[in-house]
């Protein structure tokens, strides 16, 4: 069953980035720009620039929604660019999953005329040529210190750095060395090309940062053509300028890098490589979500140590993980819009994300019955060969979606907690002598139960009232407080159901540098053999349902097969976690 019903989109909220863009549009800051063919460019061009060294996570989703959303709302373009300048850590597998994840979230880089998909590695020849220009203009030099010597000479926040003894090399000498680096004459780390700025700068990022290093490694796209690779902080502004980016939006940790971003573009503009106005970098607060970690290193540790079942484990905060869990792209977009965009760090509680998810799923998900912890209910006075049809709405708030029909027979499955031998105070479900309504069916009265040799209840017995069926006139004659769900034992669909919960029991699992694995939630996954309403055997991968009383569930996109479904719990109907503090 397809779930095509869309939730209403959230209206874009105002934020400081929208204010900047609207001011630029009002003043025409980027109105006169043209591409290489003289065609006018959009006044808003953003980009999402992941490094293909891992799987994207929920934090990246905020950046994706922000960059693509701004371009969409201001009739601009958003580019997908892979900053693939570190061959030792990057793989085609990560490129492929990033492309798939951005598409799944609902965004595209095709503006109808061009595919705005770019790779920093395509710019390697230009990045090299610009580095040669910087050397010739006296803005860069080849340093031959060891890595340890450079670190020691860099100083710290209280101590200015010391000039390298190679800083006075002539441009001709540095250029000759740089070309020999390019030719592969040196080993990794023997030389590095550095920008010549100010070793005494209070901003550590301006203390002659490296812009090219030697690395003899196979690149997933360029193969072995290069043995020197540009640094990210050098590549990033140049890539933005080459792509005519207007608003380069980064997270706050890049704020101190902005002066170098500007320095690179100003120097290259002086050399005639770029025209003004140049791209400008703006920073916003990254997404900090409680009960989750987003460190690629720690996520990799979870995978490699088999604490989770791969990058797409439904408990992982990766986009492939939350997709497999059953989240919808609309819920992620709505969440990112709701939390807003600010310049100050804060924590967003997981309950906020889950609340938006429930809001999105509620109007979309058809209803169904499922018994997760089955207990046999035998209606002793129901004829053994009789099978009667019951019906219920596909969705209680949308009658136009029709009804679903399912059988009731003598033996049913009910939830084991719908029966108590000795009822607690306020318990209104089955116990000896009490009446309940079988949801959408008959009223029954509990008459007894069976136990095995260990004292475990194995079956509950009851009598039904033939004139009490829901939807008939006689049903009004029966007033009961309890209402339980059920499935016919002879007709139910058996299925594996995975009850997922938060991966961590602590809202800040890696706070203070502690071992985040100590905060793992031992109840983050439970696998049960459940009985489902007939018809669910036809569920297709990623079909979502509300299992009444239990929550929202999705047919697993990897393991579920027609006729043999596997369901993941997406989220419970109500939040059972207290809001996190701090």
XYZ file of C-alpha atoms in Angstrom:
582
model
C 0.000 0.000 0.000
C 1.510 3.301 -0.997
C 1.496 6.254 1.387
C 1.244 9.182 -1.006
C -0.595 11.619 1.219
C 1.518 14.669 1.885
C 1.618 16.675 5.080
C 1.308 20.437 4.672
C 4.710 22.050 4.200
C 5.916 24.347 6.941
C 6.088 28.022 6.026
C 9.696 29.276 5.829
C 10.708 30.997 9.050
C 12.620 34.254 8.983
C 16.278 34.110 10.016
C 19.442 36.172 9.694
C 20.475 34.444 6.461
C 17.175 35.282 4.804
C 17.676 38.860 5.977
C 21.119 38.976 4.336
C 19.834 37.515 1.079
C 16.849 39.868 0.953
C 19.154 42.826 1.573
C 21.477 41.671 -1.240
C 18.512 41.289 -3.573
C 17.246 44.765 -2.677
C 20.629 46.370 -3.407
C 21.333 44.243 -6.487
C 24.652 43.090 -5.058
C 24.868 40.135 -7.462
C 22.499 41.382 -10.172
C 25.062 42.108 -12.897
C 26.921 38.778 -12.885
C 27.056 36.580 -15.956
C 28.417 33.147 -16.713
C 31.240 32.371 -19.163
C 28.796 32.633 -22.067
C 27.447 36.006 -21.001
C 24.153 34.634 -19.656
C 22.817 36.279 -16.496
C 23.344 34.278 -13.324
C 20.845 33.895 -10.490
C 21.347 36.375 -7.659
C 21.368 33.554 -5.119
C 23.661 30.563 -5.634
C 24.413 28.339 -2.652
C 26.153 25.002 -2.350
C 26.245 21.890 -0.175
C 29.889 20.731 -0.150
C 30.364 17.390 1.669
C 33.645 15.549 1.802
C 33.000 11.981 0.574
C 34.691 10.337 3.558
C 31.624 8.927 5.310
C 27.859 8.756 5.449
C 25.783 11.886 5.946
C 23.975 12.312 9.271
C 21.095 14.358 10.660
C 23.391 17.356 11.136
C 24.127 17.383 7.419
C 20.388 17.281 6.774
C 20.079 20.727 8.351
C 22.738 22.108 5.998
C 21.149 20.385 2.988
C 17.686 21.740 3.781
C 19.110 25.201 4.471
C 21.203 25.555 1.310
C 18.765 23.959 -1.090
C 15.818 25.620 0.623
C 17.255 29.126 0.341
C 18.056 28.620 -3.321
C 14.542 27.329 -3.959
C 12.818 30.143 -2.079
C 14.803 32.903 -3.808
C 14.675 31.457 -7.355
C 18.350 30.582 -7.270
C 20.563 27.525 -7.639
C 22.109 25.147 -5.156
C 25.130 23.109 -6.175
C 26.129 19.725 -4.846
C 29.916 19.755 -4.699
C 32.188 17.033 -3.432
C 35.232 18.449 -1.671
C 37.306 15.422 -2.583
C 40.835 16.640 -1.870
C 41.938 13.925 0.583
C 42.387 10.671 -1.363
C 43.357 8.656 1.716
C 39.865 8.856 3.216
C 37.495 9.246 0.284
C 35.667 6.566 -1.685
C 33.114 6.289 -4.482
C 30.804 4.469 -2.048
C 30.464 7.688 -0.063
C 29.858 9.748 -3.202
C 27.028 7.422 -4.209
C 25.319 7.408 -0.811
C 25.556 11.203 -0.507
C 23.894 11.674 -3.897
C 21.166 9.218 -2.918
C 20.623 10.865 0.477
C 20.257 14.379 -0.937
C 17.796 13.109 -3.523
C 15.823 11.233 -0.849
C 15.520 14.398 1.210
C 13.714 15.923 -1.754
C 16.357 18.090 -3.402
C 17.957 18.229 -6.827
C 20.793 20.184 -8.432
C 19.289 20.129 -11.924
C 17.858 23.574 -12.704
C 16.235 22.378 -15.922
C 19.183 23.417 -18.054
C 22.272 22.198 -16.220
C 23.278 19.583 -13.710
C 25.024 21.523 -10.957
C 27.000 18.575 -9.633
C 30.666 19.390 -9.109
C 33.867 17.860 -7.752
C 36.761 19.818 -6.300
C 39.047 17.271 -7.968
C 37.945 18.652 -11.344
C 39.569 21.922 -10.294
C 42.981 20.413 -9.482
C 44.677 21.932 -12.576
C 43.266 25.395 -11.792
C 44.093 25.097 -8.104
C 47.651 24.215 -9.081
C 47.924 27.133 -11.526
C 46.626 29.562 -8.921
C 49.161 28.240 -6.407
C 51.940 28.947 -8.912
C 50.595 32.497 -9.259
C 50.597 32.972 -5.467
C 54.218 31.789 -5.322
C 55.259 34.135 -8.115
C 53.459 37.069 -6.481
C 55.262 36.461 -3.202
C 52.159 35.198 -1.373
C 53.275 31.585 -0.931
C 56.473 29.608 -0.333
C 57.627 26.017 -0.048
C 58.478 25.074 3.509
C 60.844 22.163 4.131
C 60.456 21.863 7.897
C 59.181 18.638 9.378
C 55.573 18.498 10.551
C 56.779 18.551 14.163
C 58.913 21.637 13.557
C 56.003 23.471 11.941
C 53.705 22.662 14.865
C 56.316 23.848 17.366
C 56.869 27.094 15.450
C 53.183 27.840 15.076
C 52.789 29.038 18.660
C 49.477 29.093 20.476
C 46.764 31.568 21.446
C 49.134 33.233 23.920
C 52.359 32.963 21.930
C 52.980 34.302 18.419
C 54.432 31.908 15.900
C 57.967 31.984 14.534
C 58.812 32.433 10.874
C 60.037 29.337 9.085
C 63.711 29.507 8.077
C 62.456 28.777 4.539
C 60.003 31.700 4.504
C 62.586 33.907 2.768
C 62.997 31.581 -0.171
C 62.756 33.463 -3.437
C 59.644 32.898 -5.560
C 61.870 31.282 -8.168
C 63.275 28.766 -5.675
C 59.847 27.946 -4.234
C 58.332 27.617 -7.701
C 61.066 25.181 -8.779
C 60.515 23.089 -5.642
C 56.744 23.177 -6.106
C 57.069 21.875 -9.632
C 59.340 19.087 -8.436
C 56.739 18.255 -5.777
C 54.189 18.014 -8.578
C 56.540 15.737 -10.548
C 56.707 13.265 -7.652
C 60.359 13.758 -6.722
C 59.717 13.913 -2.972
C 58.128 11.710 -0.360
C 55.109 12.504 1.760
C 55.815 15.319 4.199
C 59.195 16.394 2.766
C 57.833 19.763 1.640
C 54.611 21.716 1.932
C 53.375 24.834 0.170
C 52.269 27.521 2.625
C 50.533 30.849 2.251
C 52.711 33.774 3.404
C 50.488 35.839 5.687
C 51.431 36.577 9.322
C 52.979 34.171 11.813
C 52.145 36.602 14.627
C 48.433 36.860 13.775
C 46.075 36.357 16.720
C 44.024 34.182 14.355
C 45.840 30.855 14.195
C 44.363 30.171 10.754
C 46.402 33.052 9.304
C 49.772 31.794 10.557
C 51.006 30.742 7.127
C 48.490 27.920 6.573
C 49.389 25.010 4.302
C 47.736 25.089 0.888
C 49.309 22.041 -0.854
C 50.835 18.906 0.622
C 52.503 15.813 -0.836
C 50.426 12.670 -0.621
C 51.202 9.640 -2.751
C 47.743 8.089 -2.694
C 45.288 6.838 -5.290
C 42.363 9.198 -5.785
C 38.940 7.690 -6.439
C 38.394 9.975 -9.461
C 41.791 11.205 -10.689
C 43.667 7.975 -10.045
C 47.428 8.566 -9.819
C 47.586 11.767 -11.896
C 48.464 13.795 -8.793
C 50.766 13.271 -5.859
C 50.165 16.718 -4.365
C 46.734 17.704 -3.116
C 45.267 21.069 -2.109
C 44.103 21.700 1.447
C 40.413 22.203 2.158
C 40.741 25.805 3.371
C 42.485 26.728 0.131
C 40.169 24.716 -2.144
C 36.895 25.822 -0.601
C 36.908 29.549 -1.480
C 38.310 28.900 -4.949
C 35.640 26.290 -5.689
C 32.998 28.772 -4.538
C 34.375 31.459 -6.841
C 34.695 29.128 -9.823
C 31.032 28.157 -9.365
C 29.861 31.754 -8.868
C 28.560 31.022 -5.364
C 26.996 34.117 -3.809
C 26.325 32.936 -0.259
C 28.752 30.338 1.072
C 27.028 28.993 4.174
C 29.079 27.061 6.732
C 28.728 25.988 10.351
C 30.185 28.073 13.166
C 33.448 26.150 13.465
C 34.500 27.768 10.169
C 34.028 31.312 11.455
C 37.705 31.680 12.328
C 38.577 30.364 8.862
C 36.710 33.172 7.087
C 39.671 35.627 7.105
C 41.740 33.088 5.153
C 38.770 32.460 2.830
C 38.696 36.186 2.088
C 42.506 36.417 1.819
C 42.663 33.693 -0.837
C 39.963 35.285 -2.980
C 41.348 38.811 -2.617
C 44.837 37.718 -3.693
C 43.474 35.785 -6.678
C 41.208 38.678 -7.646
C 44.308 40.853 -7.674
C 45.815 38.351 -10.103
C 42.816 38.607 -12.424
C 41.406 35.152 -11.714
C 38.107 36.406 -10.284
C 35.896 39.458 -10.564
C 34.072 41.179 -7.749
C 31.720 40.818 -5.998
C 33.441 37.754 -4.590
C 31.628 34.982 -2.713
C 31.099 35.682 0.981
C 31.074 33.110 3.761
C 28.336 33.128 6.426
C 28.197 30.902 9.475
C 25.291 29.350 11.367
C 25.008 27.077 14.397
C 25.229 23.364 13.638
C 22.562 20.928 14.809
C 23.274 19.523 18.263
C 20.753 16.766 18.946
C 20.371 15.055 22.320
C 20.651 11.257 22.608
C 22.792 11.154 19.453
C 26.377 11.483 18.325
C 27.425 12.864 14.940
C 31.192 12.436 15.066
C 32.200 10.466 11.965
C 34.978 8.812 13.960
C 32.601 7.619 16.661
C 29.949 6.530 14.193
C 32.617 4.511 12.374
C 33.573 2.947 15.705
C 29.980 1.842 16.269
C 29.989 0.190 12.844
C 33.435 -1.409 13.024
C 32.871 -2.790 16.525
C 29.503 -4.168 15.369
C 27.631 -2.323 18.099
C 25.200 -1.477 15.313
C 24.377 -3.335 12.131
C 26.097 -1.054 9.635
C 25.748 2.583 8.615
C 22.055 2.109 7.879
C 21.176 0.564 11.231
C 17.824 2.212 12.087
C 19.245 3.458 15.395
C 21.999 5.423 13.677
C 21.649 9.197 13.100
C 22.895 8.751 9.535
C 20.471 9.722 6.790
C 20.495 6.136 5.496
C 19.762 5.005 9.061
C 16.855 7.358 9.712
C 15.451 6.536 6.294
C 15.527 2.818 7.096
C 14.011 3.577 10.508
C 11.012 4.985 8.621
C 11.442 8.741 8.867
C 9.961 10.668 5.974
C 11.875 13.322 4.023
C 8.990 15.725 4.739
C 9.431 15.266 8.486
C 13.153 16.044 8.247
C 12.482 19.159 6.189
C 9.785 20.271 8.617
C 12.083 19.660 11.598
C 14.920 21.688 10.059
C 12.499 24.540 9.355
C 11.081 24.411 12.884
C 14.388 24.540 14.746
C 15.435 27.594 12.755
C 18.816 29.082 11.935
C 20.841 31.013 14.509
C 24.407 32.073 15.224
C 24.510 30.596 18.736
C 24.939 26.950 19.653
C 22.130 25.185 21.479
C 20.790 21.681 22.024
C 17.655 20.390 20.335
C 15.915 17.620 22.258
C 15.276 14.383 20.400
C 11.616 14.672 21.406
C 11.299 17.696 19.085
C 12.364 15.592 16.093
C 10.109 12.720 17.130
C 7.183 15.088 17.665
C 7.517 16.489 14.141
C 7.737 12.929 12.823
C 4.466 11.955 14.534
C 2.833 15.105 13.177
C 3.880 14.163 9.656
C 2.966 10.479 9.911
C -0.429 10.838 11.588
C -2.391 12.007 8.501
C -0.438 9.751 6.142
C -0.268 6.349 7.800
C -3.142 3.901 7.286
C -4.218 2.092 10.446
C -3.809 -1.575 11.112
C -3.904 -4.058 13.987
C -0.835 -5.865 15.258
C -0.237 -8.062 18.279
C 3.390 -7.826 19.341
C 3.376 -10.044 22.449
C 0.720 -12.631 21.613
C -1.553 -14.425 24.052
C -4.251 -16.798 22.781
C -7.869 -15.776 23.419
C -10.445 -18.543 22.902
C -14.105 -17.590 22.493
C -15.629 -20.808 23.765
C -19.167 -20.162 22.521
C -18.049 -19.007 19.044
C -18.752 -21.815 16.515
C -15.522 -23.490 15.463
C -16.272 -23.215 11.744
C -17.702 -19.705 11.830
C -15.715 -16.819 10.327
C -17.345 -13.387 10.419
C -16.126 -10.202 8.760
C -15.370 -7.046 10.716
C -14.488 -3.657 9.298
C -12.642 -0.525 10.345
C -11.653 2.740 8.668
C -8.350 2.854 6.815
C -7.880 6.210 8.546
C -10.316 7.512 11.209
C -9.986 11.142 10.074
C -10.281 10.514 6.342
C -13.409 8.448 5.605
C -12.847 8.903 1.882
C -9.917 6.484 2.114
C -12.376 3.667 2.686
C -12.534 0.724 5.053
C -10.420 -2.318 5.650
C -12.044 -5.703 6.263
C -10.702 -8.578 8.344
C -12.084 -11.819 9.803
C -12.927 -12.771 13.364
C -12.939 -16.418 14.383
C -13.036 -18.590 17.499
C -9.352 -18.216 18.360
C -7.668 -14.834 18.447
C -4.328 -13.319 19.367
C -4.396 -10.507 21.916
C -1.627 -8.654 23.743
C -0.471 -10.472 26.838
C -0.780 -7.292 28.914
C -4.474 -7.123 27.990
C -5.098 -9.861 30.573
C -4.409 -9.917 34.311
C -5.214 -12.798 36.608
C -5.425 -10.370 39.544
C -6.321 -6.950 38.127
C -4.543 -3.868 39.433
C -6.555 -0.842 40.467
C -7.898 1.003 37.425
C -7.317 -1.965 35.088
C -10.234 -2.242 32.642
C -9.118 -4.963 30.293
C -9.563 -8.731 30.547
C -9.698 -10.491 33.910
C -12.041 -13.187 35.200
C -15.606 -11.864 35.213
C -14.878 -8.638 33.335
C -16.276 -7.593 29.971
C -14.357 -5.760 27.234
C -14.999 -4.903 23.619
C -12.897 -6.524 20.953
C -12.124 -3.433 18.899
C -14.387 -3.343 15.797
C -15.869 -6.688 16.934
C -17.890 -8.130 19.783
C -18.135 -7.652 23.525
C -16.689 -10.637 25.391
C -16.620 -11.684 29.044
C -13.589 -13.445 30.512
C -14.493 -16.846 31.980
C -11.104 -18.347 32.810
C -7.563 -19.095 31.667
C -5.043 -21.894 31.169
C -1.559 -22.153 32.655
C 1.441 -24.328 31.907
C 3.524 -26.198 34.481
C 5.566 -23.063 35.214
C 2.497 -21.034 36.076
C 2.571 -18.971 32.888
C -0.800 -18.079 31.395
C -1.008 -19.758 27.975
C -4.608 -18.984 26.968
C -7.561 -16.929 28.097
C -11.155 -18.114 27.743
C -14.209 -15.967 27.195
C -17.806 -15.903 25.991
C -19.026 -13.490 23.328
C -22.372 -11.760 22.967
C -23.610 -12.300 19.381
C -25.761 -9.147 19.370
C -22.925 -6.831 20.465
C -20.999 -6.480 17.205
C -19.659 -3.008 16.507
C -21.727 -1.119 13.961
C -24.955 -2.999 14.751
C -27.933 -1.733 16.733
C -27.291 -4.183 19.551
C -23.822 -2.798 20.267
C -25.390 0.193 22.031
C -26.800 -2.122 24.722
C -23.327 -2.907 26.040
C -21.376 -0.409 28.123
C -17.799 -1.498 28.804
C -14.718 0.446 29.800
C -12.108 -1.752 28.158
C -11.390 -1.925 24.438
C -8.634 -4.242 23.186
C -7.235 -5.019 19.748
C -6.830 -8.492 18.304
C -6.202 -10.515 15.163
C -7.716 -13.811 14.086
C -5.227 -16.594 14.861
C -6.183 -18.534 11.736
C -5.808 -15.576 9.409
C -3.112 -13.362 10.944
C 0.206 -12.695 9.225
C 3.289 -13.679 11.186
C 6.121 -11.189 10.912
C 9.350 -10.117 12.535
C 8.938 -6.737 14.180
C 11.922 -4.749 15.421
C 11.137 -2.420 18.289
C 13.699 0.350 18.011
C 14.333 3.050 20.579
C 17.051 5.647 21.121
C 20.575 4.280 20.805
C 21.777 6.153 23.892
C 20.163 6.429 27.316
C 22.005 9.663 28.153
C 21.097 12.934 26.398
C 24.784 13.845 26.060
C 26.542 10.502 25.528
C 30.027 11.884 24.830
C 29.977 14.960 27.083
C 33.238 15.813 28.793
C 35.256 13.449 26.629
C 33.859 10.346 28.312
C 33.477 6.983 26.597
C 30.208 7.349 24.719
C 29.756 3.572 24.648
C 29.044 3.665 28.379
C 25.836 5.548 27.562
C 24.436 2.935 25.153
C 20.795 2.072 25.753
C 20.511 -1.712 26.313
C 16.848 -1.515 25.276
C 17.515 0.239 21.956
C 16.304 -2.782 19.963
C 14.035 -5.722 20.707
C 12.984 -8.249 18.075
C 9.583 -9.930 18.456
C 7.567 -12.375 16.394
C 4.265 -10.613 15.945
C 0.874 -11.366 14.402
C -0.487 -8.763 12.010
C -3.808 -7.971 10.408
C -4.389 -9.870 7.134
C -3.280 -7.871 4.130
C -0.002 -6.669 5.608
C 1.803 -9.543 3.908
C 1.502 -7.395 0.769
C 3.353 -4.463 2.322
C 6.054 -3.018 0.091
C 9.405 -1.744 1.342
C 9.028 1.653 3.046
C 5.231 1.385 3.362
C 4.310 3.003 6.665
C 1.419 2.146 8.994
C 0.136 3.038 12.392
C -0.227 -0.160 14.395
C -3.069 0.867 16.665
C -1.967 1.421 20.273
C 1.670 0.637 19.433
C 3.018 3.392 17.218
C 4.187 3.940 13.666
C 5.922 1.166 11.758
C 7.582 0.767 8.362
C 8.315 -2.243 6.169
C 12.099 -2.519 6.305
C 13.633 -1.371 3.029
C 16.384 -4.006 3.136
C 14.945 -7.146 4.745
C 11.192 -6.968 4.117
C 9.902 -9.059 1.215
C 6.374 -9.454 -0.202
C 4.770 -12.326 1.676
C 7.387 -12.161 4.412
C 7.329 -8.657 5.883
C 9.753 -7.258 8.427
C 8.634 -4.122 10.231
C 10.617 -1.490 12.109
C 9.066 0.672 14.775
C 9.570 4.241 13.621
C 8.312 5.969 16.745
C 5.817 5.308 19.530
C 2.469 7.084 19.643
C 3.518 9.156 22.638
C 6.838 10.380 24.006
C 7.961 8.219 26.914
C 11.235 10.083 27.503
C 11.574 13.061 29.847
C 12.958 16.174 28.111
C 16.738 16.364 28.312
C 18.342 19.121 30.353
C 21.310 21.189 29.313
